[in-house]
Amino acid sequence: MVQDYVFPGTVEQAVAMLAESKGRARVIAGGTDLVLDMRDGKITADKLVDLRAIDGMQRIVEHDDSISIGASVTHSQIVRSTLLRHHAPGLVDACRKVGSLQIRNVATVVGNVVNGNPAADAAVALACLDATATVVDEQGTRTIPFNELYAGICISCINSSCQIVTQISFPKKKAGEGSSYIRMEQRKALSLPMLNVSSKVRVINSQFQDVQLLMAPVGAGPQHAVTAEDFLMGKDITDENIRQAGVLAREQATFRSSAVRGSKEYRIGVLPVCVERALRAAIADAQEG
Amino acid sequence: MNTKLISFVLNGEPVSVRVDPFELFVDVLREKLQLTGTKKGCGEGGCGSCTVLINGEAVNSCLLPAMRVEGTSIQTIEGVEDNGELHPLQTSFIEKGAVQCGFCTPGMIMSAKALLDKNKSPSKEEILEAVSGNICRCTGYVKIEEAIEDAAKTLRKAAVKGESHG
């Protein structure tokens, strides 16, 4: 039973408030998942530490070479950001797909990642962007690569009773780079993705250079389609190569049948098409400049 | 339990109310402030019947800890009419047959109002996106979309004449 609800004014205060509760307090950002998990008894806490009042947490910040998204930034803020539309169109598309407008106005992108769901839209879109998370606890501040944030399926490495992800950052788009996000869904609003794919490519002289291709939910956190990525490196951008990348991703994918997300067979069937669409969209973004 | 006094602006009037630390705002509205126009449907952010505006943005009050309302401006369906005169959205919902059982209507109108307060010439896609988090099991949505378009038209005419609808 929650006994107290507090609004620290600084990250240091927030960490201290968590620490003094010795594991019985918990961070709340947007709360759209946490409220339900607490109602259903999946998560219990004596105290909720709300990050809303901490200065700077609500901002998307452009640095010289990177962009950072504060812990209180909502999905709607991402959708409206012209900066992110240029540097991370896949992330904007992903955030537009989450829940409903009412959810997007409250739910945070960092919360979407810390929740640990492997197919969380924003998380999958961020996974291809070489993102990092800034984690603060009593021991200090650390920067953790995005793929090290997941401990298992729907299990985060972040312990929200003593750690705070203050921001997620990723490099700005460079010449020749493009990114994208594609999801398969049962309907356009209020639906979980049946599967999702994100991609970032660097295109030089009509050839694939760096290729990041992520898919979910096929493991703990978004997973690299490693064989497809390796195959595309240095290859010409052709319909045949893009198609082959989809086939290679399918061979690696290990979907499980799910009452909510669809059957394993159906999702394996449509994955190559989603991979092709994601690659084509990332290439188009790269060529757009 | 550390109950707290929260203060905020509700439908234009300052209010203070004592809440439990994890009380949800929809329950505060309905049980403590007796504003039962805001409906509680699914209770998990899936139906939109509890939609209210917080600083002009539509949110699900069933997922909103009341503590987060401190210092904000809230509008509920009870605050949509202006001095006893229905808002054009309310008039259009009635005239266009966009109300059947009526349970979704307060939430539907709040979502539509969040849109029209910012954009009085929305496209069909923008209207549908604005109410995509609101489920209606009666109307099939066509009448609702028509009503919002009609209200937008009324608001545009009023803007030309210099009238205001808050």
Coordinates of C-alpha atoms in Angstrom, one line a residue:
Chain A
M1 CA 0.0 0.0 0.0
V2 CA 1.4 3.4 -1.0
Q3 CA 1.9 5.5 2.1
D4 CA 3.6 8.5 0.5
Y5 CA 4.0 10.2 -2.9
V6 CA 6.8 12.7 -3.3
F7 CA 8.2 15.1 -5.8
P8 CA 11.9 15.6 -5.4
G9 CA 13.3 18.7 -7.0
T10 CA 16.7 17.2 -8.0
V11 CA 18.1 13.9 -9.1
E12 CA 20.2 13.8 -5.9
Q13 CA 17.1 14.2 -3.8
A14 CA 15.3 11.5 -5.7
V15 CA 18.2 9.1 -5.2
A16 CA 18.3 9.9 -1.5
M17 CA 14.5 9.4 -1.2
L18 CA 14.7 6.0 -2.8
A19 CA 17.7 5.0 -0.7
E20 CA 16.1 5.9 2.6
S21 CA 13.2 3.6 1.8
K22 CA 15.6 0.6 1.4
G23 CA 13.9 -0.9 -1.6
R24 CA 10.3 0.0 -0.6
A25 CA 10.1 3.1 -2.8
R26 CA 9.8 3.2 -6.5
V27 CA 10.3 5.7 -9.3
I28 CA 7.2 6.8 -11.2
A29 CA 7.5 8.7 -14.5
G30 CA 4.3 8.7 -16.7
G31 CA 2.8 5.9 -14.6
T32 CA 0.6 4.5 -17.3
D33 CA 2.1 1.0 -16.9
L34 CA 3.0 1.3 -13.2
V35 CA -0.6 2.3 -12.1
L36 CA -2.0 -0.9 -13.6
D37 CA 0.9 -3.1 -12.4
M38 CA 0.3 -1.8 -8.9
R39 CA -3.4 -2.2 -9.1
D40 CA -2.9 -5.8 -10.2
G41 CA -0.5 -6.4 -7.4
K42 CA 2.5 -7.1 -9.7
I43 CA 4.4 -4.3 -8.2
T44 CA 4.2 -3.0 -4.6
A45 CA 5.7 0.1 -3.1
D46 CA 5.4 2.1 0.1
K47 CA 6.5 5.3 -1.6
L48 CA 6.3 6.7 -5.1
V49 CA 9.1 9.1 -6.2
D50 CA 7.7 11.2 -9.1
L51 CA 10.3 12.7 -11.4
R52 CA 8.0 15.4 -12.9
A53 CA 9.3 18.3 -10.8
I54 CA 13.0 17.7 -11.6
D55 CA 14.3 20.5 -13.8
G56 CA 15.5 19.4 -17.2
M57 CA 13.8 16.0 -17.2
Q58 CA 11.0 17.3 -19.5
R59 CA 13.3 18.3 -22.3
I60 CA 14.6 16.9 -25.6
V61 CA 18.1 18.5 -25.8
E62 CA 20.2 18.9 -28.9
H63 CA 24.0 18.6 -28.2
D64 CA 26.8 19.0 -30.8
D65 CA 26.8 15.4 -31.8
S66 CA 23.9 13.8 -29.9
I67 CA 20.4 14.2 -28.7
S68 CA 19.2 13.4 -25.3
I69 CA 15.6 12.6 -24.1
G70 CA 14.9 13.3 -20.5
A71 CA 13.1 10.9 -18.2
S72 CA 9.9 12.9 -18.2
V73 CA 9.6 13.4 -22.0
T74 CA 6.3 12.0 -23.2
H75 CA 5.6 10.2 -26.4
S76 CA 3.6 13.2 -27.6
Q77 CA 6.6 15.5 -27.2
I78 CA 8.6 13.1 -29.4
V79 CA 5.8 13.1 -32.0
R80 CA 5.8 16.9 -32.2
S81 CA 9.6 17.3 -32.3
T82 CA 10.9 18.5 -35.7
L83 CA 14.4 17.9 -34.4
L84 CA 13.6 14.2 -34.0
R85 CA 11.6 14.0 -37.2
H86 CA 14.9 14.8 -38.9
H87 CA 17.4 12.8 -36.8
A88 CA 15.2 9.9 -35.8
P89 CA 12.1 9.5 -37.9
G90 CA 11.7 5.9 -36.9
L91 CA 11.5 7.0 -33.2
V92 CA 8.8 9.6 -34.1
D93 CA 6.8 7.0 -36.0
A94 CA 7.1 4.5 -33.1
C95 CA 6.0 7.0 -30.6
R96 CA 2.9 7.9 -32.7
K97 CA 1.9 4.2 -32.5
V98 CA 1.8 3.9 -28.7
G99 CA -1.6 3.4 -27.1
S100 CA -3.8 6.4 -27.7
L101 CA -3.4 10.1 -27.7
Q102 CA -4.4 10.1 -24.0
I103 CA -1.7 7.6 -23.2
R104 CA 1.0 9.4 -25.4
N105 CA 0.3 12.6 -23.6
V106 CA 1.4 11.0 -20.3
A107 CA 3.5 8.0 -21.0
T108 CA 7.3 8.6 -21.1
V109 CA 9.7 7.2 -23.6
V110 CA 12.3 6.4 -20.9
G111 CA 9.5 4.6 -19.0
N112 CA 8.7 2.6 -22.2
V113 CA 12.3 1.4 -22.1
V114 CA 12.7 0.8 -18.4
N115 CA 9.5 -1.3 -18.4
G116 CA 11.5 -3.9 -20.1
N117 CA 8.9 -5.1 -22.6
P118 CA 11.0 -6.4 -25.6
A119 CA 8.5 -5.0 -28.2
A120 CA 7.8 -1.6 -26.7
D121 CA 7.5 0.7 -29.7
A122 CA 9.9 3.5 -28.6
A123 CA 12.4 1.0 -27.2
V124 CA 12.6 -0.9 -30.5
A125 CA 13.1 2.3 -32.4
L126 CA 15.8 3.5 -30.1
A127 CA 17.6 0.1 -30.2
C128 CA 18.9 0.7 -33.7
L129 CA 20.2 4.2 -32.9
D130 CA 23.3 3.3 -30.8
A131 CA 21.5 4.7 -27.8
T132 CA 22.8 4.8 -24.3
A133 CA 21.1 5.3 -20.9
T134 CA 22.3 7.5 -18.1
V135 CA 21.7 5.7 -14.8
V136 CA 22.1 7.4 -11.5
D137 CA 22.1 5.7 -8.1
E138 CA 23.9 6.0 -4.7
Q139 CA 27.1 4.8 -6.3
G140 CA 27.1 7.6 -8.9
T141 CA 26.3 8.1 -12.6
R142 CA 26.9 5.5 -15.3
T143 CA 26.3 5.3 -19.0
I144 CA 24.9 2.0 -20.1
P145 CA 24.6 0.8 -23.8
F146 CA 21.0 0.3 -24.8
N147 CA 21.3 -3.5 -25.3
E148 CA 22.6 -3.9 -21.7
L149 CA 19.3 -2.6 -20.2
Y150 CA 17.5 -5.9 -20.5
A151 CA 17.9 -8.8 -18.0
G152 CA 15.2 -11.0 -19.5
I153 CA 11.9 -11.0 -21.2
C154 CA 10.0 -8.1 -19.7
I155 CA 12.7 -7.8 -17.1
S156 CA 14.8 -4.6 -17.0
C157 CA 18.3 -4.4 -15.6
I158 CA 17.2 -1.1 -14.0
N159 CA 16.1 -1.5 -10.4
S160 CA 13.5 1.3 -10.0
S161 CA 13.6 1.0 -6.3
C162 CA 17.1 2.5 -6.2
Q163 CA 18.1 3.6 -9.7
I164 CA 16.9 6.3 -12.0
V165 CA 17.4 6.5 -15.8
T166 CA 17.7 10.3 -16.1
Q167 CA 18.0 10.3 -19.9
I168 CA 18.5 8.3 -23.1
S169 CA 20.9 9.7 -25.7
F170 CA 21.8 8.8 -29.2
P171 CA 24.1 10.2 -31.9
K172 CA 22.7 12.7 -34.4
K173 CA 22.1 11.6 -37.9
K174 CA 25.2 12.0 -40.2
A175 CA 25.5 12.3 -43.9
G176 CA 24.3 9.1 -45.6
E177 CA 22.5 7.8 -42.6
G178 CA 18.8 7.0 -42.3
S179 CA 16.5 5.2 -39.8
S180 CA 13.0 3.7 -39.7
Y181 CA 10.5 1.8 -37.7
I182 CA 7.8 -0.6 -38.9
R183 CA 5.2 -2.5 -36.9
M184 CA 2.5 -5.0 -37.7
E185 CA -0.7 -4.4 -35.7
Q186 CA -4.2 -5.6 -35.4
R187 CA -5.6 -2.0 -35.6
K188 CA -4.3 1.5 -35.6
A189 CA -5.0 2.5 -32.0
L190 CA -4.8 1.0 -28.6
S191 CA -3.0 -2.1 -29.8
L192 CA 0.2 -3.8 -29.0
P193 CA 2.5 -4.5 -31.9
M194 CA 2.3 -8.1 -33.2
L195 CA 5.9 -7.6 -34.2
N196 CA 8.1 -4.7 -34.9
V197 CA 11.3 -3.9 -36.7
S198 CA 13.7 -0.9 -36.7
S199 CA 16.6 -0.2 -38.9
K200 CA 19.4 2.2 -39.3
V201 CA 21.6 2.2 -42.4
R202 CA 24.6 4.2 -43.7
V203 CA 24.5 4.3 -47.5
I204 CA 27.6 5.2 -49.6
N205 CA 27.6 5.0 -53.3
S206 CA 24.4 3.0 -53.3
Q207 CA 25.9 0.3 -51.1
F208 CA 25.0 -0.6 -47.5
Q209 CA 27.7 0.3 -45.1
D210 CA 26.7 0.2 -41.4
V211 CA 23.4 -1.7 -41.0
Q212 CA 21.5 -2.1 -37.8
L213 CA 18.4 -4.3 -38.1
L214 CA 16.4 -5.0 -34.9
M215 CA 13.3 -7.1 -34.4
A216 CA 11.0 -7.9 -31.5
P217 CA 9.5 -9.6 -29.6
V218 CA 12.0 -12.5 -30.2
G219 CA 14.0 -12.4 -26.9
A220 CA 15.0 -10.2 -24.0
G221 CA 14.8 -6.7 -25.5
P222 CA 14.9 -5.9 -29.2
Q223 CA 17.2 -8.3 -31.0
H224 CA 19.7 -7.7 -33.8
A225 CA 19.0 -9.8 -36.9
V226 CA 22.7 -10.5 -37.0
T227 CA 22.9 -12.7 -40.1
A228 CA 20.9 -10.2 -42.1
E229 CA 23.1 -7.3 -40.9
D230 CA 26.3 -9.2 -41.8
F231 CA 24.9 -10.2 -45.2
L232 CA 24.0 -6.6 -46.1
M233 CA 27.3 -5.0 -45.2
G234 CA 29.1 -3.8 -48.3
K235 CA 26.3 -5.1 -50.6
D236 CA 24.6 -3.1 -53.3
I237 CA 21.2 -1.7 -52.6
T238 CA 19.1 -4.1 -54.8
D239 CA 15.6 -5.5 -54.4
E240 CA 17.2 -9.0 -54.3
N241 CA 19.5 -8.1 -51.4
I242 CA 16.8 -6.4 -49.4
R243 CA 14.5 -9.5 -50.0
Q244 CA 17.3 -11.8 -48.9
A245 CA 17.8 -9.8 -45.7
G246 CA 14.2 -10.5 -44.8
V247 CA 14.6 -14.2 -45.4
L248 CA 17.7 -14.3 -43.2
A249 CA 15.9 -12.4 -40.4
R250 CA 13.1 -14.9 -40.6
E251 CA 15.5 -17.8 -40.2
Q252 CA 16.8 -16.2 -37.0
A253 CA 13.5 -15.1 -35.5
T254 CA 12.0 -17.2 -32.7
F255 CA 8.5 -15.9 -32.2
R256 CA 6.2 -17.6 -29.7
S257 CA 2.5 -18.0 -30.3
S258 CA 0.6 -15.4 -28.3
A259 CA -3.1 -14.8 -27.7
V260 CA -2.4 -11.1 -27.7
R261 CA 0.2 -10.7 -30.5
G262 CA -0.7 -13.5 -32.9
S263 CA 0.6 -16.9 -33.8
K264 CA 4.2 -17.8 -34.3
E265 CA 3.5 -19.0 -37.9
Y266 CA 1.7 -15.8 -38.9
R267 CA 4.4 -13.6 -37.5
I268 CA 7.2 -15.6 -39.1
G269 CA 5.3 -15.2 -42.4
V270 CA 5.0 -11.5 -42.3
L271 CA 8.4 -10.7 -40.8
P272 CA 10.4 -10.6 -44.1
V273 CA 7.9 -8.0 -45.5
C274 CA 8.3 -5.9 -42.4
V275 CA 12.1 -6.1 -42.7
E276 CA 11.9 -5.1 -46.3
R277 CA 9.7 -2.1 -45.5
A278 CA 12.0 -1.0 -42.7
L279 CA 15.1 -1.2 -44.9
R280 CA 13.5 0.6 -47.7
A281 CA 12.2 3.4 -45.4
A282 CA 15.7 3.7 -43.8
I283 CA 17.3 3.9 -47.2
A284 CA 14.8 6.6 -48.3
D285 CA 15.6 8.6 -45.2
A286 CA 19.3 8.2 -45.8
Q287 CA 18.9 9.4 -49.4
E288 CA 16.7 12.3 -48.3
G289 CA 19.7 13.7 -46.3
Chain B
M1 CA -0.9 7.0 5.4
N2 CA 0.3 10.4 4.4
T3 CA -2.8 12.0 2.9
K4 CA -2.1 15.2 1.1
L5 CA -4.0 18.4 0.2
I6 CA -3.7 19.1 -3.5
S7 CA -4.7 22.4 -5.1
F8 CA -5.5 22.9 -8.7
V9 CA -7.9 24.8 -11.0
L10 CA -11.0 22.8 -11.9
N11 CA -13.2 24.1 -14.6
G12 CA -11.9 27.6 -14.0
E13 CA -12.3 27.6 -10.2
P14 CA -9.5 27.0 -7.7
V15 CA -10.1 23.9 -5.6
S16 CA -8.3 22.0 -2.8
V17 CA -9.0 18.4 -1.9
R18 CA -7.4 15.9 0.4
V19 CA -6.3 12.7 -1.3
D20 CA -4.7 9.4 -0.5
P21 CA -1.1 9.1 -1.8
F22 CA -2.1 6.7 -4.6
E23 CA -5.7 7.7 -5.2
L24 CA -6.6 8.0 -8.9
F25 CA -7.9 11.2 -10.2
V26 CA -11.1 9.7 -11.7
D27 CA -12.1 8.6 -8.2
V28 CA -11.4 12.0 -6.7
L29 CA -13.6 13.6 -9.3
R30 CA -16.4 11.2 -8.9
E31 CA -16.3 10.3 -5.2
K32 CA -14.9 13.4 -3.5
L33 CA -15.9 16.2 -5.9
Q34 CA -19.2 14.6 -7.0
L35 CA -18.4 15.4 -10.6
T36 CA -19.8 12.2 -12.1
G37 CA -19.9 13.4 -15.7
T38 CA -16.5 11.8 -16.1
K39 CA -17.1 8.1 -16.5
K40 CA -15.1 5.2 -15.3
G41 CA -15.2 2.5 -17.9
C42 CA -12.4 0.0 -18.3
G43 CA -10.2 1.5 -15.6
E44 CA -7.0 0.7 -17.6
G45 CA -6.7 3.4 -20.2
G46 CA -8.3 1.4 -22.9
C47 CA -11.7 3.1 -23.4
G48 CA -11.2 6.8 -23.0
S49 CA -14.5 7.4 -21.1
C50 CA -12.6 9.0 -18.2
T51 CA -10.9 11.5 -20.5
V52 CA -10.3 15.0 -18.9
L53 CA -8.0 17.8 -20.0
I54 CA -5.0 18.6 -18.0
N55 CA -3.4 21.9 -19.1
G56 CA -5.4 21.5 -22.3
E57 CA -4.1 17.9 -23.1
A58 CA -6.4 14.9 -23.1
V59 CA -5.5 12.3 -20.5
N60 CA -7.1 9.2 -19.0
S61 CA -8.0 10.2 -15.5
C62 CA -8.2 6.5 -14.5
L63 CA -4.4 6.2 -14.9
L64 CA -3.6 9.5 -13.3
P65 CA -2.5 9.6 -9.7
A66 CA -4.4 12.5 -8.2
M67 CA -1.1 13.8 -6.8
R68 CA 0.0 14.7 -10.3
V69 CA -2.8 17.1 -10.7
E70 CA -1.3 19.5 -8.1
G71 CA -0.8 23.0 -9.6
T72 CA -2.5 22.1 -13.0
S73 CA -5.6 23.3 -14.7
I74 CA -8.2 20.6 -15.3
Q75 CA -11.3 20.7 -17.4
T76 CA -14.0 18.1 -17.2
I77 CA -17.3 17.7 -19.1
E78 CA -19.0 19.8 -16.4
G79 CA -16.8 22.8 -17.4
V80 CA -17.5 22.7 -21.1
E81 CA -20.7 24.6 -21.2
D82 CA -20.4 28.4 -21.0
N83 CA -22.9 30.2 -18.6
G84 CA -25.5 27.6 -19.2
E85 CA -25.0 27.6 -22.9
L86 CA -23.9 24.4 -24.5
H87 CA -20.6 24.3 -26.3
P88 CA -20.9 23.8 -30.0
L89 CA -19.5 20.2 -29.6
Q90 CA -22.3 19.4 -27.2
T91 CA -24.9 20.9 -29.6
S92 CA -23.5 19.1 -32.6
F93 CA -23.3 15.8 -30.8
I94 CA -27.1 16.1 -30.1
E95 CA -28.1 17.4 -33.5
K96 CA -26.0 14.9 -35.5
G97 CA -27.1 11.9 -33.5
A98 CA -23.7 11.2 -32.1
V99 CA -25.1 10.2 -28.7
Q100 CA -26.8 6.9 -28.2
C101 CA -26.3 5.3 -24.7
G102 CA -24.2 8.3 -23.8
F103 CA -21.6 6.6 -21.7
C104 CA -18.6 7.4 -24.0
T105 CA -19.9 10.9 -24.8
P106 CA -18.2 12.9 -22.0
G107 CA -14.8 11.4 -22.8
M108 CA -15.4 11.7 -26.6
I109 CA -16.3 15.4 -26.2
M110 CA -13.2 16.1 -24.1
S111 CA -10.9 14.5 -26.6
A112 CA -12.6 16.4 -29.4
K113 CA -12.3 19.6 -27.4
A114 CA -8.6 19.1 -26.9
L115 CA -8.3 19.0 -30.7
L116 CA -10.6 21.9 -31.5
D117 CA -9.1 24.2 -28.9
K118 CA -5.8 24.0 -30.9
N119 CA -7.1 23.4 -34.4
K120 CA -10.5 24.7 -35.6
S121 CA -9.9 23.3 -39.1
P122 CA -8.9 19.7 -38.5
S123 CA -8.7 17.1 -41.3
K124 CA -10.7 13.9 -41.1
E125 CA -7.5 12.1 -40.1
E126 CA -6.8 14.6 -37.3
I127 CA -10.4 14.1 -36.0
L128 CA -10.1 10.3 -36.1
E129 CA -6.7 10.5 -34.4
A130 CA -8.0 12.8 -31.7
V131 CA -10.8 10.3 -30.7
S132 CA -8.8 7.1 -31.5
G133 CA -8.4 6.5 -27.7
N134 CA -12.2 6.7 -27.1
I135 CA -14.3 3.6 -27.7
C136 CA -18.0 3.9 -28.6
R137 CA -20.0 0.7 -28.8
C138 CA -23.2 2.2 -30.2
T139 CA -22.7 4.7 -32.9
G140 CA -20.1 3.3 -35.2
Y141 CA -18.2 6.6 -35.0
V142 CA -19.5 8.1 -38.3
K143 CA -22.0 10.3 -36.5
I144 CA -19.3 11.3 -33.9
E145 CA -16.9 12.3 -36.7
E146 CA -19.7 14.3 -38.4
A147 CA -20.5 16.0 -35.1
I148 CA -16.9 17.1 -34.5
E149 CA -16.7 18.4 -38.1
D150 CA -19.9 20.3 -37.6
A151 CA -18.7 21.8 -34.3
A152 CA -15.5 22.9 -35.9
K153 CA -17.5 24.7 -38.6
T154 CA -19.6 26.5 -35.9
L155 CA -16.4 27.4 -34.0
R156 CA -14.8 28.8 -37.2
K157 CA -18.0 30.9 -37.9
A158 CA -17.9 32.2 -34.2
A159 CA -14.3 33.1 -34.6
V160 CA -15.1 35.2 -37.6
K161 CA -17.8 36.9 -35.6
G162 CA -15.5 37.4 -32.7
E163 CA -17.4 35.2 -30.2
S164 CA -15.6 32.9 -27.8
H165 CA -16.1 29.4 -26.6
G166 CA -13.8 28.3 -23.8

